Amino acid sequence: MTGSSGPRVLAIVGPTATGKTKLAVEVAERIRGEIVSVDSAQIYRGMDVGTAKPSPADLGRVPHHMIDVADPSETISVSAFREKARAAVMEIVNRGRIPLIVGGSGLYFRAVVDPLEFPGTDSVVRARVAEEAEEVSADQLHNRLAEKDPAAAARIDHRNTRRVIRALEVIELTGRKFSDFRTAWDSYDSIYDLKIAGLTFPLEDLDRRINERVDQQMQSGLLQEVEELKAREIGKSVTSVQALGYAQLLSYLEGHGSIEDAALEIKARTRRFARRQLTWFRADPRVHWFEANLPAAADFLQREASK
């Protein structure tokens, strides 16, 4: 299921609050590795507490890449993230060290390690298709997609107008069916010689750890961090504004609900997010799963690094 012609790359994946950062530093020190983060929020400077970014001490122990590479005012596309991360991987390989890809953002992880395609966008074409969509019913728009790409229409709910518009935009821009771009997603053949350790806990333990971590983040100044971002008016990108914790506290600062309600909402949304992460990574047959609080994952990665 993995490509064998590329350089040896190791990875640690899994849901939030399973200790991926701690394990990554320990393993990287053992194998002379360097860490490449595939976290969609840790790339933003000033978003530290809420993203559980590695501490300054950990950043000093092992070289880290793809952390603090953009301001929250910027929107980094998945394709742009992929290019930067892949460049970092090759720089590490060229130094004779081992890349260790770490994170829980499933889309960003697969974008970096697998040969996926991300069709571009064009504001003019998108606007025209959106304007046409306003002139017809949702069913008529979906029927138009079905004529051009039956496979895509079968996958996209007719009520999901935004997704239908995107599919029609891609068809017009590329001259290819929107469904063609799904092919690589259904395969798990990496561009690297890839070995993956997945970390997990029983769900009740994971929920408890998430709740405790949110409490700790609140005590460590998450609200103040969000206040500073808001005051500087730099939390403007779609990605940063929607990040867990930040969106809920921004809503609170704008007068919606209490701080207690915001904290409860962060916990609930993070627990749901962790389950989506588990579902995503469990679909990947390359992942070797380990109980997060046991040493087996570190031993597995160290063995693979020595091969």
PDB file of C-alpha atoms in Angstrom:
ATOM      1  CA  MET A   1       0.000   0.000   0.000  1.00  0.00           C
ATOM      2  CA  THR A   2       2.995   2.351   0.150  1.00  0.00           C
ATOM      3  CA  GLY A   3       5.408   3.466  -2.469  1.00  0.00           C
ATOM      4  CA  SER A   4       8.899   2.047  -2.078  1.00  0.00           C
ATOM      5  CA  SER A   5      10.871   4.116  -4.578  1.00  0.00           C
ATOM      6  CA  GLY A   6      10.825   7.340  -2.577  1.00  0.00           C
ATOM      7  CA  PRO A   7      12.843   8.220   0.527  1.00  0.00           C
ATOM      8  CA  ARG A   8      12.055   6.599   3.870  1.00  0.00           C
ATOM      9  CA  VAL A   9       9.609   8.796   5.763  1.00  0.00           C
ATOM     10  CA  LEU A  10       8.016   8.076   9.142  1.00  0.00           C
ATOM     11  CA  ALA A  11       4.759   9.497  10.451  1.00  0.00           C
ATOM     12  CA  ILE A  12       2.751   9.831  13.651  1.00  0.00           C
ATOM     13  CA  VAL A  13      -0.981  10.432  13.234  1.00  0.00           C
ATOM     14  CA  GLY A  14      -4.144  10.165  15.289  1.00  0.00           C
ATOM     15  CA  PRO A  15      -6.753  12.252  17.048  1.00  0.00           C
ATOM     16  CA  THR A  16      -6.050  15.300  19.133  1.00  0.00           C
ATOM     17  CA  ALA A  17      -4.850  14.920  22.752  1.00  0.00           C
ATOM     18  CA  THR A  18      -3.108  11.576  22.209  1.00  0.00           C
ATOM     19  CA  GLY A  19       0.427  12.869  22.801  1.00  0.00           C
ATOM     20  CA  LYS A  20       1.681  12.989  19.220  1.00  0.00           C
ATOM     21  CA  THR A  21       3.932  15.991  19.880  1.00  0.00           C
ATOM     22  CA  LYS A  22       5.617  14.449  22.919  1.00  0.00           C
ATOM     23  CA  LEU A  23       6.208  11.132  21.160  1.00  0.00           C
ATOM     24  CA  ALA A  24       7.509  12.859  18.032  1.00  0.00           C
ATOM     25  CA  VAL A  25      10.219  14.727  19.934  1.00  0.00           C
ATOM     26  CA  GLU A  26      11.311  11.582  21.726  1.00  0.00           C
ATOM     27  CA  VAL A  27      11.450   9.525  18.522  1.00  0.00           C
ATOM     28  CA  ALA A  28      13.160  12.251  16.499  1.00  0.00           C
ATOM     29  CA  GLU A  29      15.931  12.438  19.083  1.00  0.00           C
ATOM     30  CA  ARG A  30      16.421   8.670  18.901  1.00  0.00           C
ATOM     31  CA  ILE A  31      16.603   8.446  15.100  1.00  0.00           C
ATOM     32  CA  ARG A  32      18.327  11.745  14.220  1.00  0.00           C
ATOM     33  CA  GLY A  33      15.088  12.905  12.709  1.00  0.00           C
ATOM     34  CA  GLU A  34      13.405  16.224  12.051  1.00  0.00           C
ATOM     35  CA  ILE A  35       9.708  16.898  12.500  1.00  0.00           C
ATOM     36  CA  VAL A  36       7.402  18.140   9.744  1.00  0.00           C
ATOM     37  CA  SER A  37       4.080  19.289  11.195  1.00  0.00           C
ATOM     38  CA  VAL A  38       0.926  18.644   9.197  1.00  0.00           C
ATOM     39  CA  ASP A  39      -1.352  20.651  11.464  1.00  0.00           C
ATOM     40  CA  SER A  40      -3.571  23.112   9.642  1.00  0.00           C
ATOM     41  CA  ALA A  41      -3.445  25.667  12.489  1.00  0.00           C
ATOM     42  CA  GLN A  42       0.082  25.372  13.888  1.00  0.00           C
ATOM     43  CA  ILE A  43       1.381  27.050  10.738  1.00  0.00           C
ATOM     44  CA  TYR A  44       0.038  30.376  12.056  1.00  0.00           C
ATOM     45  CA  ARG A  45       2.194  32.650  14.180  1.00  0.00           C
ATOM     46  CA  GLY A  46       0.572  33.785  17.417  1.00  0.00           C
ATOM     47  CA  MET A  47      -1.801  30.825  17.571  1.00  0.00           C
ATOM     48  CA  ASP A  48       0.106  28.848  20.188  1.00  0.00           C
ATOM     49  CA  VAL A  49      -2.036  27.901  23.160  1.00  0.00           C
ATOM     50  CA  GLY A  50      -5.128  26.864  21.233  1.00  0.00           C
ATOM     51  CA  THR A  51      -3.223  24.746  18.744  1.00  0.00           C
ATOM     52  CA  ALA A  52      -1.181  22.919  21.399  1.00  0.00           C
ATOM     53  CA  LYS A  53       1.912  24.027  19.523  1.00  0.00           C
ATOM     54  CA  PRO A  54       5.206  22.429  20.662  1.00  0.00           C
ATOM     55  CA  SER A  55       6.771  24.334  23.534  1.00  0.00           C
ATOM     56  CA  PRO A  56       9.895  26.463  22.991  1.00  0.00           C
ATOM     57  CA  ALA A  57      11.830  23.755  24.834  1.00  0.00           C
ATOM     58  CA  ASP A  58      10.610  21.043  22.443  1.00  0.00           C
ATOM     59  CA  LEU A  59      11.257  23.261  19.433  1.00  0.00           C
ATOM     60  CA  GLY A  60      14.802  23.645  20.710  1.00  0.00           C
ATOM     61  CA  ARG A  61      15.366  19.916  21.182  1.00  0.00           C
ATOM     62  CA  VAL A  62      14.538  18.875  17.604  1.00  0.00           C
ATOM     63  CA  PRO A  63      14.266  20.841  14.334  1.00  0.00           C
ATOM     64  CA  HIS A  64      10.614  21.468  13.441  1.00  0.00           C
ATOM     65  CA  HIS A  65       9.199  22.480  10.065  1.00  0.00           C
ATOM     66  CA  MET A  66       5.815  23.942   8.996  1.00  0.00           C
ATOM     67  CA  ILE A  67       5.274  25.728  12.309  1.00  0.00           C
ATOM     68  CA  ASP A  68       4.919  29.549  12.490  1.00  0.00           C
ATOM     69  CA  VAL A  69       5.256  29.984   8.728  1.00  0.00           C
ATOM     70  CA  ALA A  70       2.328  32.371   8.171  1.00  0.00           C
ATOM     71  CA  ASP A  71       0.359  35.162   9.840  1.00  0.00           C
ATOM     72  CA  PRO A  72      -3.278  34.420  10.763  1.00  0.00           C
ATOM     73  CA  SER A  73      -4.290  37.051   8.214  1.00  0.00           C
ATOM     74  CA  GLU A  74      -3.077  34.737   5.450  1.00  0.00           C
ATOM     75  CA  THR A  75      -5.007  31.833   4.006  1.00  0.00           C
ATOM     76  CA  ILE A  76      -2.708  28.953   3.110  1.00  0.00           C
ATOM     77  CA  SER A  77      -4.311  26.588   0.614  1.00  0.00           C
ATOM     78  CA  VAL A  78      -3.856  22.848   0.937  1.00  0.00           C
ATOM     79  CA  SER A  79      -1.827  22.777  -2.263  1.00  0.00           C
ATOM     80  CA  ALA A  80       0.473  25.565  -1.020  1.00  0.00           C
ATOM     81  CA  PHE A  81       0.891  23.757   2.291  1.00  0.00           C
ATOM     82  CA  ARG A  82       1.754  20.568   0.409  1.00  0.00           C
ATOM     83  CA  GLU A  83       4.511  22.226  -1.618  1.00  0.00           C
ATOM     84  CA  LYS A  84       6.135  23.763   1.454  1.00  0.00           C
ATOM     85  CA  ALA A  85       5.922  20.530   3.445  1.00  0.00           C
ATOM     86  CA  ARG A  86       7.301  18.382   0.638  1.00  0.00           C
ATOM     87  CA  ALA A  87      10.183  20.790   0.190  1.00  0.00           C
ATOM     88  CA  ALA A  88      10.940  20.472   3.896  1.00  0.00           C
ATOM     89  CA  VAL A  89      10.881  16.668   3.643  1.00  0.00           C
ATOM     90  CA  MET A  90      13.431  16.688   0.822  1.00  0.00           C
ATOM     91  CA  GLU A  91      15.671  19.170   2.646  1.00  0.00           C
ATOM     92  CA  ILE A  92      15.724  16.796   5.612  1.00  0.00           C
ATOM     93  CA  VAL A  93      16.478  13.793   3.397  1.00  0.00           C
ATOM     94  CA  ASN A  94      19.270  15.672   1.641  1.00  0.00           C
ATOM     95  CA  ARG A  95      20.878  16.352   5.021  1.00  0.00           C
ATOM     96  CA  GLY A  96      20.972  12.613   5.670  1.00  0.00           C
ATOM     97  CA  ARG A  97      18.313  12.778   8.365  1.00  0.00           C
ATOM     98  CA  ILE A  98      14.886  11.135   8.621  1.00  0.00           C
ATOM     99  CA  PRO A  99      11.667  13.144   8.149  1.00  0.00           C
ATOM    100  CA  LEU A 100       9.021  12.498  10.789  1.00  0.00           C
ATOM    101  CA  ILE A 101       5.637  13.793   9.665  1.00  0.00           C
ATOM    102  CA  VAL A 102       3.354  14.530  12.612  1.00  0.00           C
ATOM    103  CA  GLY A 103      -0.216  15.725  12.939  1.00  0.00           C
ATOM    104  CA  GLY A 104      -3.910  15.053  13.069  1.00  0.00           C
ATOM    105  CA  SER A 105      -5.091  17.026  10.035  1.00  0.00           C
ATOM    106  CA  GLY A 106      -5.996  14.130   7.767  1.00  0.00           C
ATOM    107  CA  LEU A 107      -6.444  16.173   4.603  1.00  0.00           C
ATOM    108  CA  TYR A 108      -3.096  17.904   5.000  1.00  0.00           C
ATOM    109  CA  PHE A 109      -1.365  14.620   5.830  1.00  0.00           C
ATOM    110  CA  ARG A 110      -2.609  12.872   2.711  1.00  0.00           C
ATOM    111  CA  ALA A 111      -1.917  15.939   0.594  1.00  0.00           C
ATOM    112  CA  VAL A 112       1.746  15.759   1.608  1.00  0.00           C
ATOM    113  CA  VAL A 113       2.367  12.010   1.414  1.00  0.00           C
ATOM    114  CA  ASP A 114       0.120  10.901  -1.454  1.00  0.00           C
ATOM    115  CA  PRO A 115      -0.077  11.903  -5.146  1.00  0.00           C
ATOM    116  CA  LEU A 116      -3.397  13.710  -4.868  1.00  0.00           C
ATOM    117  CA  GLU A 117      -4.628  16.369  -7.245  1.00  0.00           C
ATOM    118  CA  PHE A 118      -6.153  19.645  -6.128  1.00  0.00           C
ATOM    119  CA  PRO A 119      -7.857  21.397  -9.041  1.00  0.00           C
ATOM    120  CA  GLY A 120      -7.493  25.149  -8.950  1.00  0.00           C
ATOM    121  CA  THR A 121     -10.154  27.793  -8.784  1.00  0.00           C
ATOM    122  CA  ASP A 122     -11.042  30.868 -10.800  1.00  0.00           C
ATOM    123  CA  SER A 123     -13.110  33.650  -9.260  1.00  0.00           C
ATOM    124  CA  VAL A 124     -14.591  34.709 -12.612  1.00  0.00           C
ATOM    125  CA  VAL A 125     -15.708  31.205 -13.543  1.00  0.00           C
ATOM    126  CA  ARG A 126     -16.962  30.548 -10.013  1.00  0.00           C
ATOM    127  CA  ALA A 127     -18.979  33.776 -10.027  1.00  0.00           C
ATOM    128  CA  ARG A 128     -20.524  32.968 -13.392  1.00  0.00           C
ATOM    129  CA  VAL A 129     -21.521  29.449 -12.335  1.00  0.00           C
ATOM    130  CA  ALA A 130     -22.904  30.810  -9.054  1.00  0.00           C
ATOM    131  CA  GLU A 131     -24.921  33.402 -10.952  1.00  0.00           C
ATOM    132  CA  GLU A 132     -26.317  30.696 -13.221  1.00  0.00           C
ATOM    133  CA  ALA A 133     -27.174  28.633 -10.142  1.00  0.00           C
ATOM    134  CA  GLU A 134     -29.376  31.440  -8.825  1.00  0.00           C
ATOM    135  CA  GLU A 135     -31.468  31.300 -11.989  1.00  0.00           C
ATOM    136  CA  VAL A 136     -32.402  27.622 -11.713  1.00  0.00           C
ATOM    137  CA  SER A 137     -33.573  25.277  -8.968  1.00  0.00           C
ATOM    138  CA  ALA A 138     -31.200  23.077  -6.994  1.00  0.00           C
ATOM    139  CA  ASP A 139     -32.543  20.037  -8.853  1.00  0.00           C
ATOM    140  CA  GLN A 140     -31.949  21.642 -12.242  1.00  0.00           C
ATOM    141  CA  LEU A 141     -28.397  22.576 -11.282  1.00  0.00           C
ATOM    142  CA  HIS A 142     -27.750  19.041 -10.074  1.00  0.00           C
ATOM    143  CA  ASN A 143     -29.206  17.652 -13.318  1.00  0.00           C
ATOM    144  CA  ARG A 144     -26.735  19.800 -15.233  1.00  0.00           C
ATOM    145  CA  LEU A 145     -23.903  18.209 -13.280  1.00  0.00           C
ATOM    146  CA  ALA A 146     -25.361  14.736 -13.885  1.00  0.00           C
ATOM    147  CA  GLU A 147     -25.207  15.344 -17.637  1.00  0.00           C
ATOM    148  CA  LYS A 148     -21.539  16.350 -17.472  1.00  0.00           C
ATOM    149  CA  ASP A 149     -20.335  13.994 -14.738  1.00  0.00           C
ATOM    150  CA  PRO A 150     -22.770  11.286 -13.561  1.00  0.00           C
ATOM    151  CA  ALA A 151     -20.286   9.874 -11.025  1.00  0.00           C
ATOM    152  CA  ALA A 152     -19.852  13.239  -9.325  1.00  0.00           C
ATOM    153  CA  ALA A 153     -23.577  13.854  -9.288  1.00  0.00           C
ATOM    154  CA  ALA A 154     -24.120  10.488  -7.623  1.00  0.00           C
ATOM    155  CA  ARG A 155     -21.755  11.466  -4.806  1.00  0.00           C
ATOM    156  CA  ILE A 156     -22.994  15.033  -4.260  1.00  0.00           C
ATOM    157  CA  ASP A 157     -26.341  15.709  -2.605  1.00  0.00           C
ATOM    158  CA  HIS A 158     -28.567  17.823  -4.841  1.00  0.00           C
ATOM    159  CA  ARG A 159     -29.139  20.206  -1.909  1.00  0.00           C
ATOM    160  CA  ASN A 160     -25.414  20.906  -1.568  1.00  0.00           C
ATOM    161  CA  THR A 161     -25.415  23.770  -4.048  1.00  0.00           C
ATOM    162  CA  ARG A 162     -21.958  24.984  -3.059  1.00  0.00           C
ATOM    163  CA  ARG A 163     -20.441  21.598  -3.864  1.00  0.00           C
ATOM    164  CA  VAL A 164     -22.351  21.331  -7.145  1.00  0.00           C
ATOM    165  CA  ILE A 165     -21.068  24.771  -8.161  1.00  0.00           C
ATOM    166  CA  ARG A 166     -17.517  23.716  -7.311  1.00  0.00           C
ATOM    167  CA  ALA A 167     -17.843  20.568  -9.440  1.00  0.00           C
ATOM    168  CA  LEU A 168     -19.142  22.532 -12.421  1.00  0.00           C
ATOM    169  CA  GLU A 169     -16.360  25.100 -11.980  1.00  0.00           C
ATOM    170  CA  VAL A 170     -13.673  22.397 -12.048  1.00  0.00           C
ATOM    171  CA  ILE A 171     -15.198  20.777 -15.132  1.00  0.00           C
ATOM    172  CA  GLU A 172     -15.146  24.098 -16.974  1.00  0.00           C
ATOM    173  CA  LEU A 173     -11.632  25.004 -15.832  1.00  0.00           C
ATOM    174  CA  THR A 174      -9.933  21.676 -16.491  1.00  0.00           C
ATOM    175  CA  GLY A 175     -12.000  20.056 -19.200  1.00  0.00           C
ATOM    176  CA  ARG A 176     -12.040  16.946 -16.992  1.00  0.00           C
ATOM    177  CA  LYS A 177     -14.737  15.343 -14.916  1.00  0.00           C
ATOM    178  CA  PHE A 178     -14.791  16.413 -11.288  1.00  0.00           C
ATOM    179  CA  SER A 179     -14.965  12.750 -10.277  1.00  0.00           C
ATOM    180  CA  ASP A 180     -11.611  12.100 -11.993  1.00  0.00           C
ATOM    181  CA  PHE A 181      -9.895  13.920  -9.160  1.00  0.00           C
ATOM    182  CA  ARG A 182     -11.204  11.368  -6.638  1.00  0.00           C
ATOM    183  CA  THR A 183      -9.269   8.450  -8.103  1.00  0.00           C
ATOM    184  CA  ALA A 184      -6.100   8.996  -6.088  1.00  0.00           C
ATOM    185  CA  TRP A 185      -8.127   9.461  -2.899  1.00  0.00           C
ATOM    186  CA  ASP A 186      -9.346   5.879  -3.153  1.00  0.00           C
ATOM    187  CA  SER A 187      -5.770   4.593  -3.332  1.00  0.00           C
ATOM    188  CA  TYR A 188      -3.168   4.664  -0.564  1.00  0.00           C
ATOM    189  CA  ASP A 189       0.094   4.631  -2.521  1.00  0.00           C
ATOM    190  CA  SER A 190       2.511   7.179  -1.106  1.00  0.00           C
ATOM    191  CA  ILE A 191       5.238   9.025  -2.968  1.00  0.00           C
ATOM    192  CA  TYR A 192       7.493   8.031  -0.037  1.00  0.00           C
ATOM    193  CA  ASP A 193       8.619   4.789   1.541  1.00  0.00           C
ATOM    194  CA  LEU A 194       6.161   5.543   4.301  1.00  0.00           C
ATOM    195  CA  LYS A 195       5.637   3.936   7.707  1.00  0.00           C
ATOM    196  CA  ILE A 196       2.869   5.292   9.923  1.00  0.00           C
ATOM    197  CA  ALA A 197       2.196   4.923  13.643  1.00  0.00           C
ATOM    198  CA  GLY A 198      -1.300   5.839  14.790  1.00  0.00           C
ATOM    199  CA  LEU A 199      -1.957   6.813  18.423  1.00  0.00           C
ATOM    200  CA  THR A 200      -5.250   6.229  20.152  1.00  0.00           C
ATOM    201  CA  PHE A 201      -6.966   5.875  23.531  1.00  0.00           C
ATOM    202  CA  PRO A 202     -10.265   4.281  24.528  1.00  0.00           C
ATOM    203  CA  LEU A 203     -12.925   6.874  23.760  1.00  0.00           C
ATOM    204  CA  GLU A 204     -13.774   7.579  27.395  1.00  0.00           C
ATOM    205  CA  ASP A 205     -10.101   8.250  28.146  1.00  0.00           C
ATOM    206  CA  LEU A 206      -9.750  10.396  25.044  1.00  0.00           C
ATOM    207  CA  ASP A 207     -12.789  12.474  26.019  1.00  0.00           C
ATOM    208  CA  ARG A 208     -11.362  13.016  29.489  1.00  0.00           C
ATOM    209  CA  ARG A 209      -7.992  14.067  28.099  1.00  0.00           C
ATOM    210  CA  ILE A 210      -9.654  16.508  25.710  1.00  0.00           C
ATOM    211  CA  ASN A 211     -11.703  18.096  28.496  1.00  0.00           C
ATOM    212  CA  GLU A 212      -8.620  18.408  30.692  1.00  0.00           C
ATOM    213  CA  ARG A 213      -6.591  19.905  27.876  1.00  0.00           C
ATOM    214  CA  VAL A 214      -9.204  22.567  27.137  1.00  0.00           C
ATOM    215  CA  ASP A 215      -9.277  23.472  30.844  1.00  0.00           C
ATOM    216  CA  GLN A 216      -5.494  23.744  30.803  1.00  0.00           C
ATOM    217  CA  GLN A 217      -5.556  25.896  27.672  1.00  0.00           C
ATOM    218  CA  MET A 218      -8.040  28.262  29.267  1.00  0.00           C
ATOM    219  CA  GLN A 219      -5.818  28.501  32.361  1.00  0.00           C
ATOM    220  CA  SER A 220      -2.754  29.066  30.151  1.00  0.00           C
ATOM    221  CA  GLY A 221      -4.168  32.158  28.464  1.00  0.00           C
ATOM    222  CA  LEU A 222      -6.159  30.989  25.448  1.00  0.00           C
ATOM    223  CA  LEU A 223      -8.700  33.787  25.865  1.00  0.00           C
ATOM    224  CA  GLN A 224      -5.933  36.376  26.081  1.00  0.00           C
ATOM    225  CA  GLU A 225      -4.360  34.908  22.944  1.00  0.00           C
ATOM    226  CA  VAL A 226      -7.641  35.259  21.063  1.00  0.00           C
ATOM    227  CA  GLU A 227      -8.143  38.794  22.415  1.00  0.00           C
ATOM    228  CA  GLU A 228      -4.715  39.774  21.106  1.00  0.00           C
ATOM    229  CA  LEU A 229      -5.421  38.295  17.679  1.00  0.00           C
ATOM    230  CA  LYS A 230      -8.755  40.116  17.562  1.00  0.00           C
ATOM    231  CA  ALA A 231      -7.192  43.417  18.661  1.00  0.00           C
ATOM    232  CA  ARG A 232      -4.551  43.154  15.955  1.00  0.00           C
ATOM    233  CA  GLU A 233      -7.262  42.261  13.443  1.00  0.00           C
ATOM    234  CA  ILE A 234      -5.100  39.524  11.987  1.00  0.00           C
ATOM    235  CA  GLY A 235      -7.349  36.547  12.655  1.00  0.00           C
ATOM    236  CA  LYS A 236      -8.986  37.048   9.312  1.00  0.00           C
ATOM    237  CA  SER A 237      -8.219  33.970   7.230  1.00  0.00           C
ATOM    238  CA  VAL A 238     -10.922  31.334   6.910  1.00  0.00           C
ATOM    239  CA  THR A 239      -8.602  28.675   8.300  1.00  0.00           C
ATOM    240  CA  SER A 240      -7.480  30.566  11.387  1.00  0.00           C
ATOM    241  CA  VAL A 241     -10.907  31.980  12.276  1.00  0.00           C
ATOM    242  CA  GLN A 242     -12.472  28.515  12.071  1.00  0.00           C
ATOM    243  CA  ALA A 243      -9.794  26.794  14.177  1.00  0.00           C
ATOM    244  CA  LEU A 244     -11.140  24.971  17.209  1.00  0.00           C
ATOM    245  CA  GLY A 245     -11.148  27.190  20.272  1.00  0.00           C
ATOM    246  CA  TYR A 246     -10.541  30.375  18.346  1.00  0.00           C
ATOM    247  CA  ALA A 247     -13.940  30.437  16.627  1.00  0.00           C
ATOM    248  CA  GLN A 248     -15.824  29.848  19.883  1.00  0.00           C
ATOM    249  CA  LEU A 249     -13.871  32.476  21.841  1.00  0.00           C
ATOM    250  CA  LEU A 250     -14.147  35.019  19.049  1.00  0.00           C
ATOM    251  CA  SER A 251     -17.910  34.485  19.186  1.00  0.00           C
ATOM    252  CA  TYR A 252     -17.831  35.051  22.956  1.00  0.00           C
ATOM    253  CA  LEU A 253     -15.778  38.241  22.538  1.00  0.00           C
ATOM    254  CA  GLU A 254     -18.380  39.462  20.067  1.00  0.00           C
ATOM    255  CA  GLY A 255     -21.047  39.173  22.762  1.00  0.00           C
ATOM    256  CA  HIS A 256     -22.466  35.713  22.195  1.00  0.00           C
ATOM    257  CA  GLY A 257     -22.936  33.641  25.344  1.00  0.00           C
ATOM    258  CA  SER A 258     -20.749  33.273  28.407  1.00  0.00           C
ATOM    259  CA  ILE A 259     -17.125  32.211  28.758  1.00  0.00           C
ATOM    260  CA  GLU A 260     -18.348  29.013  30.445  1.00  0.00           C
ATOM    261  CA  ASP A 261     -20.575  28.259  27.454  1.00  0.00           C
ATOM    262  CA  ALA A 262     -17.673  28.891  25.097  1.00  0.00           C
ATOM    263  CA  ALA A 263     -15.428  26.462  26.995  1.00  0.00           C
ATOM    264  CA  LEU A 264     -18.112  23.775  26.974  1.00  0.00           C
ATOM    265  CA  GLU A 265     -18.596  24.293  23.241  1.00  0.00           C
ATOM    266  CA  ILE A 266     -14.856  23.977  22.610  1.00  0.00           C
ATOM    267  CA  LYS A 267     -14.803  20.689  24.510  1.00  0.00           C
ATOM    268  CA  ALA A 268     -17.831  19.291  22.677  1.00  0.00           C
ATOM    269  CA  ARG A 269     -16.569  20.294  19.248  1.00  0.00           C
ATOM    270  CA  THR A 270     -13.097  18.943  19.982  1.00  0.00           C
ATOM    271  CA  ARG A 271     -14.524  15.587  21.076  1.00  0.00           C
ATOM    272  CA  ARG A 272     -16.514  15.368  17.832  1.00  0.00           C
ATOM    273  CA  PHE A 273     -13.450  16.394  15.847  1.00  0.00           C
ATOM    274  CA  ALA A 274     -11.392  13.631  17.483  1.00  0.00           C
ATOM    275  CA  ARG A 275     -13.937  11.058  16.341  1.00  0.00           C
ATOM    276  CA  ARG A 276     -13.769  12.364  12.772  1.00  0.00           C
ATOM    277  CA  GLN A 277      -9.974  12.116  12.947  1.00  0.00           C
ATOM    278  CA  LEU A 278     -10.240   8.497  14.069  1.00  0.00           C
ATOM    279  CA  THR A 279     -12.630   7.689  11.245  1.00  0.00           C
ATOM    280  CA  TRP A 280     -10.323   9.340   8.701  1.00  0.00           C
ATOM    281  CA  PHE A 281      -7.134   7.621   9.784  1.00  0.00           C
ATOM    282  CA  ARG A 282      -8.754   4.224  10.421  1.00  0.00           C
ATOM    283  CA  ALA A 283      -9.715   4.182   6.750  1.00  0.00           C
ATOM    284  CA  ASP A 284      -6.001   4.254   5.880  1.00  0.00           C
ATOM    285  CA  PRO A 285      -4.724   0.648   5.811  1.00  0.00           C
ATOM    286  CA  ARG A 286      -1.118   1.797   6.185  1.00  0.00           C
ATOM    287  CA  VAL A 287      -1.550   2.964   9.775  1.00  0.00           C
ATOM    288  CA  HIS A 288      -0.196   0.711  12.529  1.00  0.00           C
ATOM    289  CA  TRP A 289      -2.239   1.500  15.654  1.00  0.00           C
ATOM    290  CA  PHE A 290      -0.828   1.725  19.165  1.00  0.00           C
ATOM    291  CA  GLU A 291      -2.141   2.538  22.632  1.00  0.00           C
ATOM    292  CA  ALA A 292      -0.870   6.085  23.078  1.00  0.00           C
ATOM    293  CA  ASN A 293       0.496   5.665  26.597  1.00  0.00           C
ATOM    294  CA  LEU A 294       2.607   2.582  25.792  1.00  0.00           C
ATOM    295  CA  PRO A 295       6.156   2.507  24.331  1.00  0.00           C
ATOM    296  CA  ALA A 296       5.278   0.256  21.397  1.00  0.00           C
ATOM    297  CA  ALA A 297       4.781   3.098  18.915  1.00  0.00           C
ATOM    298  CA  ALA A 298       8.218   4.567  19.636  1.00  0.00           C
ATOM    299  CA  ASP A 299       9.835   1.150  19.314  1.00  0.00           C
ATOM    300  CA  PHE A 300       8.044   0.527  16.011  1.00  0.00           C
ATOM    301  CA  LEU A 301       9.228   3.830  14.543  1.00  0.00           C
ATOM    302  CA  GLN A 302      12.779   3.300  15.733  1.00  0.00           C
ATOM    303  CA  ARG A 303      12.871  -0.136  14.095  1.00  0.00           C
ATOM    304  CA  GLU A 304      11.535   1.250  10.828  1.00  0.00           C
ATOM    305  CA  ALA A 305      14.086   4.086  10.893  1.00  0.00           C
ATOM    306  CA  SER A 306      16.923   1.589  11.083  1.00  0.00           C
ATOM    307  CA  LYS A 307      15.840  -0.444   8.050  1.00  0.00           C
TER     308      LYS A 307
END
